[in-house]
């Protein structure tokens, strides 16, 4: 059923070598149901892929990769105005478009030539030449991995957005698309002719074009601009076209370059051509290693034959950086970075006063060891192509400059105390042209609206940081498809949050954790947890209390943070924690949690600038 160490190169259009620990292909719901009951499926991260035309494997995938081979295209005539076409998720998208045009069914012809498979169309909400898949999707049939049953989502339930859908958020990893139903018109004449080069098609050919003529025109345009994945590796359009506020466009972008074109959208927004921005930033044809911005279409990054995933990532960063420098617009990839690794950077490991404390002349505060210099606590987590900041301390500006932080995709807030949110204003470089997403409890959101009221006014002062607040509770939520699990902890009597991201968890300012939340911390590879000092504190774990939690949870590695100067020198604390590891391994038989305990736990104090790879 499963193939191990499977070569994924033929399943992606970039053509960059990558392997999956396990791979399986299924041709029916029955086969998928059997796969979903296997230990390989249950015990590993699962990634479902289609034609691989929007994927970049940054490294080998340490989990299960599934591919649908469910085929078949069927039409159902409702009346003289409506025909439903149902296609299997494993059908090639180009084959479906060709089939519909041959049947005289209008709607999908503008989407001709797009690589990939039918199952990816609702996930990505693929679009081109003025049309998006959502315009014609009637319903999506999915396999629910939790109930192991087939469900049906109508177009509203799919929550389509620009290159977005519910399948990139809470449905990711739970619902696998098996079939897609499209609502089309039985009409050989094309009607969607308002976009770009299609506007002059009628005049050029002397009559209203047929859907077949539109399909051929688009295929000709695409072949003249876009590389053939069979010969040059790429993922098609690499970046999304930025959607920004009309006010930002007029007040900032046009002040930098009055020629930047934009397409008006509703609700005060405009869409800007990413290709134009890249071209006029002088990045067309730029290469890094074996990766190149395609000279014929700057929206595309190609593999010249020997590109590594790092070449692609670094070139994409360089393009985005240059566009932002010149136009003040940040480009976001349309391509999905598949990177199951997690990189954590400790930005601050100190308590609310930091170390050294102002006015303190103790030995620790006077230490010349850089490990004893501690900013207020926060971390940066990088995984799946996202840069996630947990807490914005009052030291964030210094932290960002020291660690050369160039991007923040979202902020996760543990609680509203100033040592964890005091740096909110310094996030302004990441708050335009779109507001920065912030995930937090409702009471924390209310507190920030009051404390940083100037950020939330209806007509804020130009340049003021803008945030889009997302209220969360103790249930998992998703950021661009990445699952985040909030951990309820008690900061004395104040309920606050920690966060689990994959095999990593971050907990700060905890004094206790309720039993129903402890279960969220099993089978961790890395835990960062607060440990203020040895003396008792009403709202923080002491070092011994943190060690008790670590002993119970038994992560592979644990690091202590939110340390004050009373915790002692970093070097001496490191030796003390090494001894605690040895004692813990010898007494590992009394665990209450159903986790493997036949490995030694590594425990060390965190320090500012520490980098952890998972």
Coordinates of C-alpha atoms in Angstrom, one line a residue:
X1 CA 0.0 0.0 0.0
X2 CA 2.8 2.4 0.9
X3 CA 6.1 3.0 -0.8
X4 CA 9.0 4.2 1.4
X5 CA 11.6 6.8 0.6
X6 CA 9.6 7.6 -2.5
X7 CA 11.0 10.0 -5.1
X8 CA 8.6 12.9 -5.5
X9 CA 10.4 14.6 -8.3
X10 CA 8.0 13.4 -11.1
X11 CA 5.1 14.6 -9.0
X12 CA 6.1 18.3 -9.0
X13 CA 6.5 20.7 -11.9
X14 CA 9.6 22.3 -10.4
X15 CA 11.6 19.1 -11.0
X16 CA 13.7 19.6 -7.8
X17 CA 14.5 16.3 -6.1
X18 CA 12.7 15.4 -2.9
X19 CA 11.6 12.3 -1.2
X20 CA 8.6 11.2 1.0
X21 CA 9.0 8.9 3.9
X22 CA 5.8 7.2 2.7
X23 CA 3.8 7.5 -0.5
X24 CA 0.5 6.0 -1.6
X25 CA -1.8 6.5 -4.5
X26 CA -5.5 5.6 -4.5
X27 CA -8.1 5.2 -7.3
X28 CA -11.3 5.0 -5.2
X29 CA -12.8 6.2 -1.9
X30 CA -12.7 2.6 -0.7
X31 CA -8.9 2.5 -1.1
X32 CA -8.6 5.9 0.6
X33 CA -10.6 4.7 3.5
X34 CA -8.3 1.7 3.9
X35 CA -5.3 3.9 3.8
X36 CA -6.8 6.2 6.5
X37 CA -6.9 3.3 9.0
X38 CA -3.2 2.4 8.7
X39 CA -0.6 3.2 11.3
X40 CA 1.4 5.1 8.7
X41 CA -1.5 7.5 8.1
X42 CA -2.5 7.8 11.8
X43 CA 1.0 8.4 13.2
X44 CA 2.5 10.7 10.7
X45 CA 1.9 14.1 9.1
X46 CA -0.1 13.7 5.9
X47 CA 0.2 15.8 2.8
X48 CA -2.2 15.3 -0.1
X49 CA -0.9 16.5 -3.5
X50 CA -2.3 16.8 -7.0
X51 CA -0.2 17.6 -10.0
X52 CA 2.4 19.3 -7.9
X53 CA 2.1 22.5 -10.0
X54 CA 2.0 24.8 -6.9
X55 CA 4.4 23.0 -4.6
X56 CA 8.0 23.6 -3.6
X57 CA 9.5 20.9 -1.4
X58 CA 12.0 22.7 0.6
X59 CA 13.3 19.4 2.0
X60 CA 12.4 15.7 2.1
X61 CA 8.9 15.2 3.6
X62 CA 9.1 13.2 6.8
X63 CA 5.5 11.9 6.6
X64 CA 2.9 10.5 4.3
X65 CA 2.3 11.9 0.8
X66 CA -1.0 10.9 -0.9
X67 CA -2.0 11.2 -4.5
X68 CA -5.5 10.8 -6.0
X69 CA -5.9 8.7 -9.1
X70 CA -9.7 9.0 -9.0
X71 CA -10.7 9.6 -12.6
X72 CA -13.8 10.1 -14.7
X73 CA -15.8 13.0 -16.2
X74 CA -19.6 12.9 -16.4
X75 CA -22.2 15.5 -17.5
X76 CA -25.8 15.9 -16.2
X77 CA -28.1 18.2 -18.2
X78 CA -30.4 20.1 -15.9
X79 CA -32.1 22.3 -18.5
X80 CA -31.3 24.3 -21.6
X81 CA -29.3 26.8 -19.5
X82 CA -27.4 24.6 -17.0
X83 CA -25.2 21.5 -17.3
X84 CA -23.4 19.9 -14.3
X85 CA -20.1 18.3 -15.0
X86 CA -18.6 16.1 -12.3
X87 CA -14.8 15.3 -12.6
X88 CA -12.6 13.0 -10.5
X89 CA -9.9 14.8 -8.5
X90 CA -7.2 12.9 -10.3
X91 CA -8.1 14.1 -13.7
X92 CA -5.7 16.6 -15.3
X93 CA -7.2 20.1 -15.4
X94 CA -6.3 20.7 -19.0
X95 CA -8.1 17.4 -19.9
X96 CA -11.2 18.6 -18.2
X97 CA -11.1 22.0 -19.9
X98 CA -10.6 20.3 -23.3
X99 CA -13.5 17.9 -22.6
X100 CA -15.9 20.7 -21.7
X101 CA -15.0 22.8 -24.7
X102 CA -15.4 19.7 -27.0
X103 CA -18.9 19.2 -25.4
X104 CA -19.8 22.8 -26.1
X105 CA -20.0 23.8 -22.5
X106 CA -18.9 27.3 -21.7
X107 CA -17.2 28.6 -18.5
X108 CA -13.8 27.0 -18.0
X109 CA -12.2 28.0 -21.4
X110 CA -10.5 31.0 -19.8
X111 CA -8.7 28.6 -17.5
X112 CA -7.1 26.6 -20.3
X113 CA -3.5 25.6 -20.1
X114 CA -3.3 25.7 -16.3
X115 CA -1.2 22.8 -15.1
X116 CA -2.3 20.6 -12.2
X117 CA -5.3 18.4 -11.4
X118 CA -9.0 18.9 -10.8
X119 CA -8.7 18.3 -7.1
X120 CA -6.4 21.3 -6.7
X121 CA -8.8 23.7 -8.4
X122 CA -11.1 24.3 -5.4
X123 CA -8.1 24.3 -3.0
X124 CA -6.2 27.0 -4.8
X125 CA -9.3 28.6 -6.4
X126 CA -7.2 28.7 -9.6
X127 CA -7.8 31.7 -11.8
X128 CA -6.7 33.4 -15.0
X129 CA -7.8 35.9 -17.6
X130 CA -10.7 37.3 -15.5
X131 CA -12.1 34.0 -14.3
X132 CA -11.7 31.9 -11.1
X133 CA -12.7 28.3 -10.5
X134 CA -15.2 29.5 -7.8
X135 CA -17.3 31.2 -10.5
X136 CA -18.3 27.7 -11.8
X137 CA -17.8 25.3 -8.9
X138 CA -21.2 24.0 -7.8
X139 CA -20.0 21.6 -5.1
X140 CA -17.0 19.7 -3.8
X141 CA -17.1 16.1 -2.7
X142 CA -14.6 15.4 0.0
X143 CA -13.3 12.5 2.2
X144 CA -13.5 13.5 5.9
X145 CA -10.5 11.9 7.5
X146 CA -12.1 12.1 11.0
X147 CA -15.4 10.5 10.3
X148 CA -14.0 8.5 7.3
X149 CA -17.1 9.4 5.3
X150 CA -17.8 11.4 2.2
X151 CA -19.2 14.9 2.7
X152 CA -20.3 17.5 0.2
X153 CA -19.5 21.2 0.4
X154 CA -21.4 23.8 -1.7
X155 CA -19.5 26.8 -3.1
X156 CA -20.5 29.0 -0.1
X157 CA -19.1 26.4 2.4
X158 CA -15.9 26.4 0.5
X159 CA -15.3 30.0 1.5
X160 CA -13.5 30.9 -1.7
X161 CA -11.2 33.9 -1.8
X162 CA -8.3 35.1 -4.0
X163 CA -6.2 32.0 -4.4
X164 CA -7.8 30.8 -1.2
X165 CA -10.4 28.5 0.2
X166 CA -11.5 26.6 3.4
X167 CA -9.2 23.8 2.2
X168 CA -6.2 26.0 3.1
X169 CA -7.5 26.6 6.6
X170 CA -9.5 24.5 9.0
X171 CA -10.2 21.9 6.3
X172 CA -6.6 21.4 5.5
X173 CA -5.5 17.9 6.3
X174 CA -9.0 16.9 7.3
X175 CA -10.9 17.0 3.9
X176 CA -9.4 15.4 0.8
X177 CA -11.1 16.4 -2.5
X178 CA -12.4 13.4 -4.3
X179 CA -14.7 14.9 -7.0
X180 CA -15.7 18.4 -8.1
X181 CA -19.0 19.5 -9.6
X182 CA -19.1 22.4 -12.0
X183 CA -22.1 24.4 -13.2
X184 CA -21.6 25.3 -16.9
X185 CA -23.6 26.7 -19.8
X186 CA -24.4 24.7 -23.0
X187 CA -23.3 27.4 -25.3
X188 CA -20.5 27.4 -27.9
X189 CA -20.0 31.2 -27.6
X190 CA -17.6 32.8 -25.1
X191 CA -18.7 35.6 -22.8
X192 CA -15.8 36.3 -20.4
X193 CA -13.8 38.6 -22.7
X194 CA -13.1 41.6 -20.4
X195 CA -9.6 40.7 -19.3
X196 CA -6.4 41.9 -21.0
X197 CA -5.7 40.5 -24.5
X198 CA -9.2 39.0 -24.8
X199 CA -10.7 42.4 -25.1
X200 CA -9.6 42.8 -28.7
X201 CA -10.2 39.2 -29.7
X202 CA -13.7 39.9 -31.2
X203 CA -12.4 42.8 -33.3
X204 CA -9.4 40.9 -34.5
X205 CA -11.3 37.8 -35.7
X206 CA -14.4 39.7 -36.8
X207 CA -17.0 37.9 -34.8
X208 CA -17.9 36.9 -31.2
X209 CA -15.4 34.2 -30.4
X210 CA -16.4 30.7 -29.6
X211 CA -15.2 29.0 -26.4
X212 CA -12.8 26.9 -28.6
X213 CA -11.3 30.1 -30.1
X214 CA -10.8 31.6 -26.6
X215 CA -9.2 28.4 -25.4
X216 CA -6.8 28.3 -28.3
X217 CA -6.0 32.1 -27.8
X218 CA -5.2 31.6 -24.1
X219 CA -3.1 28.5 -24.8
X220 CA -1.2 30.5 -27.4
X221 CA -0.7 33.4 -25.0
X222 CA 0.4 31.1 -22.1
X223 CA 2.9 29.2 -24.3
X224 CA 4.5 32.5 -25.5
X225 CA 5.0 33.7 -21.9
X226 CA 5.2 30.7 -19.7
X227 CA 7.7 27.8 -19.8
X228 CA 6.6 24.3 -20.6
X229 CA 7.0 22.3 -17.3
X230 CA 8.0 19.3 -19.5
X231 CA 11.2 21.2 -20.5
X232 CA 11.7 23.9 -17.9
X233 CA 10.8 23.3 -14.3
X234 CA 8.6 25.9 -12.7
X235 CA 5.4 26.2 -10.7
X236 CA 3.7 28.7 -13.0
X237 CA 2.9 32.0 -11.3
X238 CA 5.1 32.1 -8.2
X239 CA 3.6 35.2 -6.5
X240 CA 0.1 36.4 -5.9
X241 CA -1.0 39.7 -7.3
X242 CA -1.1 42.0 -4.3
X243 CA -4.4 43.3 -3.1
X244 CA -4.0 46.6 -1.3
X245 CA -6.2 49.4 -0.1
X246 CA -6.9 52.2 -2.5
X247 CA -5.8 54.7 0.1
X248 CA -2.4 53.0 0.4
X249 CA -2.1 52.7 -3.4
X250 CA -2.8 56.4 -3.9
X251 CA -1.0 57.8 -0.9
X252 CA 2.1 55.6 -0.9
X253 CA 2.6 53.5 -4.0
X254 CA 1.8 56.2 -6.6
X255 CA 4.0 58.6 -4.7
X256 CA 6.9 56.3 -5.3
X257 CA 6.0 55.6 -9.0
X258 CA 3.0 57.3 -10.6
X259 CA 2.9 54.6 -13.4
X260 CA 2.1 51.6 -11.2
X261 CA -1.1 50.1 -12.7
X262 CA -4.0 48.8 -10.6
X263 CA -7.3 47.1 -11.1
X264 CA -10.2 48.4 -9.1
X265 CA -11.9 46.0 -6.7
X266 CA -14.8 46.5 -4.4
X267 CA -14.8 47.8 -0.8
X268 CA -11.9 50.2 -1.4
X269 CA -9.2 47.8 -2.6
X270 CA -7.2 47.5 -5.8
X271 CA -5.2 44.6 -7.3
X272 CA -1.7 45.4 -8.5
X273 CA 0.2 43.3 -11.1
X274 CA 3.0 41.4 -9.4
X275 CA 4.6 40.8 -12.8
X276 CA 4.7 44.6 -13.5
X277 CA 6.2 45.3 -10.0
X278 CA 8.9 42.6 -10.5
X279 CA 9.8 43.8 -14.0
X280 CA 10.0 47.5 -12.9
X281 CA 12.0 46.6 -9.9
X282 CA 14.6 45.3 -12.3
X283 CA 14.4 41.7 -11.3
X284 CA 13.4 40.1 -14.6
X285 CA 16.1 37.6 -15.6
X286 CA 17.8 37.7 -12.2
X287 CA 19.4 34.4 -11.1
X288 CA 20.5 32.8 -7.9
X289 CA 22.3 29.5 -8.3
X290 CA 20.1 27.4 -10.7
X291 CA 17.0 29.5 -10.2
X292 CA 16.0 32.4 -12.4
X293 CA 13.2 34.9 -12.8
X294 CA 11.9 33.9 -16.2
X295 CA 12.8 36.5 -18.8
X296 CA 9.6 36.2 -20.7
X297 CA 7.3 36.4 -17.6
X298 CA 8.7 37.8 -14.4
X299 CA 5.9 36.3 -12.4
X300 CA 7.5 32.9 -12.9
X301 CA 10.6 31.5 -11.2
X302 CA 12.2 28.6 -13.2
X303 CA 14.6 25.8 -12.5
X304 CA 17.3 26.2 -15.1
X305 CA 18.2 22.5 -14.6
X306 CA 20.3 22.4 -11.5
X307 CA 18.4 24.6 -9.0
X308 CA 18.1 23.6 -5.4
X309 CA 15.1 24.4 -3.3
X310 CA 17.3 26.9 -1.4
X311 CA 18.0 28.7 -4.7
X312 CA 14.3 29.1 -5.3
X313 CA 13.6 30.3 -1.8
X314 CA 16.5 32.7 -1.8
X315 CA 15.6 34.1 -5.2
X316 CA 11.9 34.6 -4.1
X317 CA 13.1 36.5 -1.0
X318 CA 15.4 38.7 -3.1
X319 CA 12.5 39.5 -5.5
X320 CA 10.1 40.3 -2.7
X321 CA 12.7 42.4 -0.9
X322 CA 13.5 44.5 -4.0
X323 CA 9.8 45.1 -4.8
X324 CA 9.1 46.1 -1.2
X325 CA 12.2 48.4 -1.2
X326 CA 11.1 50.2 -4.4
X327 CA 7.2 50.2 -4.2
X328 CA 6.5 49.5 -0.5
X329 CA 4.5 46.4 -1.4
X330 CA 5.3 42.9 0.0
X331 CA 4.8 40.0 -2.4
X332 CA 3.5 36.7 -1.1
X333 CA 4.1 33.4 -2.8
X334 CA 1.2 31.6 -4.6
X335 CA 3.4 28.5 -4.4
X336 CA 3.1 26.4 -1.3
X337 CA 6.4 25.8 0.5
X338 CA 6.4 22.2 1.8
X339 CA 8.7 22.4 4.8
X340 CA 7.8 20.2 7.7
X341 CA 10.9 21.2 9.6
X342 CA 10.6 23.9 12.3
X343 CA 13.2 26.6 13.0
X344 CA 12.9 28.5 16.2
X345 CA 14.9 31.6 17.1
X346 CA 14.8 32.7 20.7
X347 CA 14.6 36.5 20.4
X348 CA 14.4 37.1 24.2
X349 CA 14.7 34.8 27.2
X350 CA 14.5 37.2 30.1
X351 CA 11.8 38.2 32.5
X352 CA 9.7 41.4 32.5
X353 CA 12.7 43.5 33.7
X354 CA 15.2 41.9 31.4
X355 CA 18.8 41.0 32.4
X356 CA 20.7 43.0 33.4
X357 CA 18.1 44.8 35.4
X358 CA 18.3 48.5 35.4
X359 CA 20.3 49.7 38.5
X360 CA 21.3 46.2 39.6
X361 CA 25.0 45.5 40.2
X362 CA 24.8 41.8 41.0
X363 CA 27.3 39.4 39.5
X364 CA 24.8 38.1 36.9
X365 CA 23.8 41.6 35.8
X366 CA 27.4 42.6 35.6
X367 CA 28.4 39.4 33.7
X368 CA 30.4 39.8 30.4
X369 CA 29.0 36.5 29.1
X370 CA 26.6 37.3 26.2
X371 CA 24.4 34.4 27.3
X372 CA 23.6 36.4 30.5
X373 CA 22.2 39.3 28.5
X374 CA 18.5 38.7 28.2
X375 CA 15.8 40.7 26.4
X376 CA 12.2 40.2 27.3
X377 CA 10.7 36.9 26.2
X378 CA 9.6 36.1 22.6
X379 CA 10.4 33.7 19.8
X380 CA 10.2 33.5 16.0
X381 CA 9.0 30.2 14.5
X382 CA 9.6 29.5 10.9
X383 CA 7.9 26.5 9.2
X384 CA 5.9 25.7 6.1
X385 CA 7.1 29.0 4.5
X386 CA 5.7 31.1 7.3
X387 CA 7.4 33.5 9.8
X388 CA 5.4 33.5 13.0
X389 CA 6.2 35.8 15.9
X390 CA 5.1 34.7 19.4
X391 CA 4.7 37.9 21.5
X392 CA 6.1 41.4 20.6
X393 CA 8.2 42.4 23.6
X394 CA 9.2 46.0 24.3
X395 CA 12.6 45.0 23.0
X396 CA 11.3 43.9 19.6
X397 CA 13.0 46.6 17.6
X398 CA 16.4 45.7 19.0
X399 CA 15.7 42.0 18.6
X400 CA 14.6 42.4 15.0
X401 CA 17.7 44.4 14.1
X402 CA 20.1 42.0 15.8
X403 CA 18.5 38.9 14.3
X404 CA 17.9 40.6 10.9
X405 CA 14.2 39.9 10.8
X406 CA 12.8 40.8 7.4
X407 CA 9.3 39.4 7.5
X408 CA 6.5 38.6 10.0
X409 CA 3.5 36.8 8.5
X410 CA 1.5 36.7 11.8
X411 CA 1.7 37.5 15.5
X412 CA 0.6 35.1 18.2
X413 CA -0.1 36.7 21.5
X414 CA 0.1 34.8 24.8
X415 CA -1.4 37.6 27.0
X416 CA -1.7 41.3 27.4
X417 CA 1.1 42.1 29.9
X418 CA 3.4 44.8 28.6
X419 CA 6.5 42.7 28.5
X420 CA 4.7 40.6 25.9
X421 CA 3.0 43.2 23.7
X422 CA 4.9 46.4 24.4
X423 CA 6.6 46.2 21.0
X424 CA 3.4 46.2 19.0
X425 CA 4.2 49.6 17.5
X426 CA 7.5 48.4 16.2
X427 CA 5.8 45.9 14.0
X428 CA 4.8 48.7 11.6
X429 CA 7.2 47.6 8.8
X430 CA 5.1 44.4 8.5
X431 CA 1.7 46.1 8.7
X432 CA 1.5 47.4 5.1
X433 CA 0.2 47.3 2.5
X434 CA -2.0 44.7 4.3
X435 CA -2.8 44.7 8.1
X436 CA -0.7 42.2 10.0
X437 CA -2.8 39.2 11.3
X438 CA -2.8 38.9 15.1
X439 CA -4.2 35.9 16.9
X440 CA -5.3 36.4 20.5
X441 CA -8.0 35.8 23.1
X442 CA -10.9 38.3 23.1
X443 CA -10.0 39.9 26.4
X444 CA -6.5 40.5 25.1
X445 CA -7.9 42.0 21.9
X446 CA -10.0 44.4 24.0
X447 CA -7.0 45.4 26.0
X448 CA -4.9 46.1 22.9
X449 CA -7.7 48.1 21.3
X450 CA -7.6 50.4 24.4
X451 CA -3.9 50.6 24.9
X452 CA -3.0 51.0 21.2
X453 CA -6.2 52.8 20.3
X454 CA -4.5 54.9 17.5
X455 CA -3.9 51.7 15.6
X456 CA -7.7 50.9 15.4
X457 CA -9.2 54.2 14.5
X458 CA -11.5 54.4 11.4
X459 CA -9.2 56.9 9.8
X460 CA -5.7 56.3 11.4
X461 CA -2.8 58.6 11.0
X462 CA -0.8 57.7 7.9
X463 CA 2.0 55.2 8.7
X464 CA 0.2 53.9 11.8
X465 CA 0.6 50.1 12.2
X466 CA -2.5 48.2 11.1
X467 CA -3.6 44.9 12.6
X468 CA -6.3 42.4 11.7
X469 CA -7.3 40.8 15.1
X470 CA -8.5 37.2 15.1
X471 CA -10.1 36.0 18.3
X472 CA -9.2 32.5 19.3
X473 CA -10.0 30.2 22.1
X474 CA -8.6 26.8 23.2
X475 CA -9.5 25.1 19.9
X476 CA -7.0 24.7 17.1
X477 CA -6.9 27.3 14.3
X478 CA -5.0 27.7 11.0
X479 CA -2.7 30.2 9.5
X480 CA -2.4 29.7 5.7
X481 CA -3.1 26.0 6.3
X482 CA -0.7 25.6 9.2
X483 CA -2.4 24.1 12.3
X484 CA -1.8 26.0 15.6
X485 CA -2.9 24.5 18.9
X486 CA -3.5 27.0 21.8
X487 CA -2.5 25.7 25.2
X488 CA -4.5 27.0 28.1
X489 CA -2.1 27.9 31.0
X490 CA -2.5 29.8 34.3
X491 CA -0.4 32.9 35.0
X492 CA -1.3 32.8 38.6
X493 CA -5.1 33.4 38.5
X494 CA -4.9 34.8 34.9
X495 CA -5.7 32.4 32.1
X496 CA -3.3 32.9 29.2
X497 CA -2.1 30.9 26.2
X498 CA 0.8 28.9 25.1
X499 CA 1.1 27.5 21.6
X500 CA 1.9 24.2 20.0
X501 CA 3.1 24.1 16.4
X502 CA 3.8 20.6 15.1
X503 CA 6.3 19.0 17.5
X504 CA 7.2 22.3 19.2
X505 CA 5.5 24.0 22.1
X506 CA 6.1 27.4 23.7
X507 CA 4.8 28.2 27.2
X508 CA 5.7 31.4 29.1
X509 CA 4.4 33.0 32.3
X510 CA 2.8 29.8 33.5
X511 CA 2.3 28.8 37.1
X512 CA 0.1 25.8 36.4
X513 CA -1.6 23.9 33.6
X514 CA -5.0 22.3 33.9
X515 CA -5.2 18.5 33.3
X516 CA -7.3 18.8 30.2
X517 CA -4.6 21.0 28.6
X518 CA -1.6 18.8 29.6
X519 CA -2.7 16.2 27.0
X520 CA -1.9 18.7 24.2
X521 CA 1.7 18.5 25.2
X522 CA 2.4 14.8 24.6
X523 CA 5.0 13.6 22.1
X524 CA 6.8 16.8 21.8
X525 CA 10.3 17.1 20.3
X526 CA 11.0 20.5 21.8
X527 CA 9.4 22.5 24.7
X528 CA 10.3 26.0 25.7
X529 CA 8.9 26.8 29.2
X530 CA 9.3 29.6 31.7
X531 CA 11.3 29.1 34.9
X532 CA 11.7 32.4 36.7
X533 CA 14.1 31.5 39.5
X534 CA 14.4 29.1 42.6
X535 CA 12.4 31.3 45.0
X536 CA 8.6 30.8 44.8
X537 CA 6.5 33.2 42.8
X538 CA 2.7 33.4 42.7
X539 CA 2.5 33.6 38.9
X540 CA 5.5 31.9 37.5
X541 CA 7.1 28.4 37.5
X542 CA 10.2 28.1 39.6
X543 CA 13.1 26.2 38.1
X544 CA 12.1 23.0 40.0
X545 CA 8.4 23.4 39.0
X546 CA 9.4 23.7 35.4
X547 CA 11.6 20.6 35.7
X548 CA 8.6 18.7 37.2
X549 CA 6.5 19.6 34.2
X550 CA 9.3 18.6 31.8
X551 CA 9.6 15.3 33.7
X552 CA 6.0 14.6 33.3
X553 CA 5.6 15.6 29.6
X554 CA 9.0 14.2 28.6
X555 CA 9.8 16.1 25.4
X556 CA 13.0 15.2 23.6
X557 CA 14.5 18.6 24.4
X558 CA 13.4 21.3 26.8
X559 CA 14.7 24.9 27.2
X560 CA 14.0 27.2 30.1
X561 CA 13.0 30.8 29.4
X562 CA 11.7 33.9 31.1
X563 CA 14.7 33.8 33.4
X564 CA 15.5 36.6 35.9
X565 CA 19.0 37.3 37.3
X566 CA 18.2 35.2 40.3
X567 CA 18.4 32.1 38.0
X568 CA 22.2 32.6 38.0
X569 CA 24.8 32.5 35.4
X570 CA 24.0 30.7 32.2
X571 CA 27.0 28.5 32.4
X572 CA 26.3 27.3 35.9
X573 CA 22.6 26.8 35.2
X574 CA 23.5 24.7 32.2
X575 CA 25.6 22.3 34.4
X576 CA 22.8 22.1 36.9
X577 CA 20.3 21.2 34.2
X578 CA 22.6 18.5 32.8
X579 CA 22.5 16.9 36.2
X580 CA 18.7 17.2 36.3
X581 CA 18.6 15.4 32.9
X582 CA 20.5 12.4 34.3
X583 CA 18.3 12.2 37.4
X584 CA 15.2 12.4 35.3
X585 CA 16.2 9.6 33.0
X586 CA 16.9 7.3 35.9
X587 CA 13.5 7.9 37.3
X588 CA 11.5 7.8 34.1
X589 CA 9.3 4.9 35.0
X590 CA 6.6 6.8 36.9
X591 CA 5.1 8.8 34.0
X592 CA 1.3 9.1 33.9
X593 CA 1.2 10.0 30.2
X594 CA 1.3 7.4 27.5
X595 CA 4.6 8.4 25.9
X596 CA 7.8 6.7 25.1
X597 CA 10.4 7.2 27.9
X598 CA 13.3 5.2 26.7
X599 CA 15.3 8.2 25.7
X600 CA 17.3 10.8 27.7
X601 CA 15.8 14.2 27.9
X602 CA 18.0 17.2 27.1
X603 CA 17.4 20.3 29.1
X604 CA 19.2 23.6 28.9
X605 CA 18.6 27.3 29.5
X606 CA 17.5 29.2 26.5
X607 CA 19.5 32.3 25.5
X608 CA 19.0 35.2 23.2
X609 CA 19.8 34.3 19.6
X610 CA 19.6 30.6 20.2
X611 CA 18.5 28.7 17.1
X612 CA 16.7 25.4 17.4
X613 CA 16.0 23.1 14.4
X614 CA 13.3 20.5 14.7

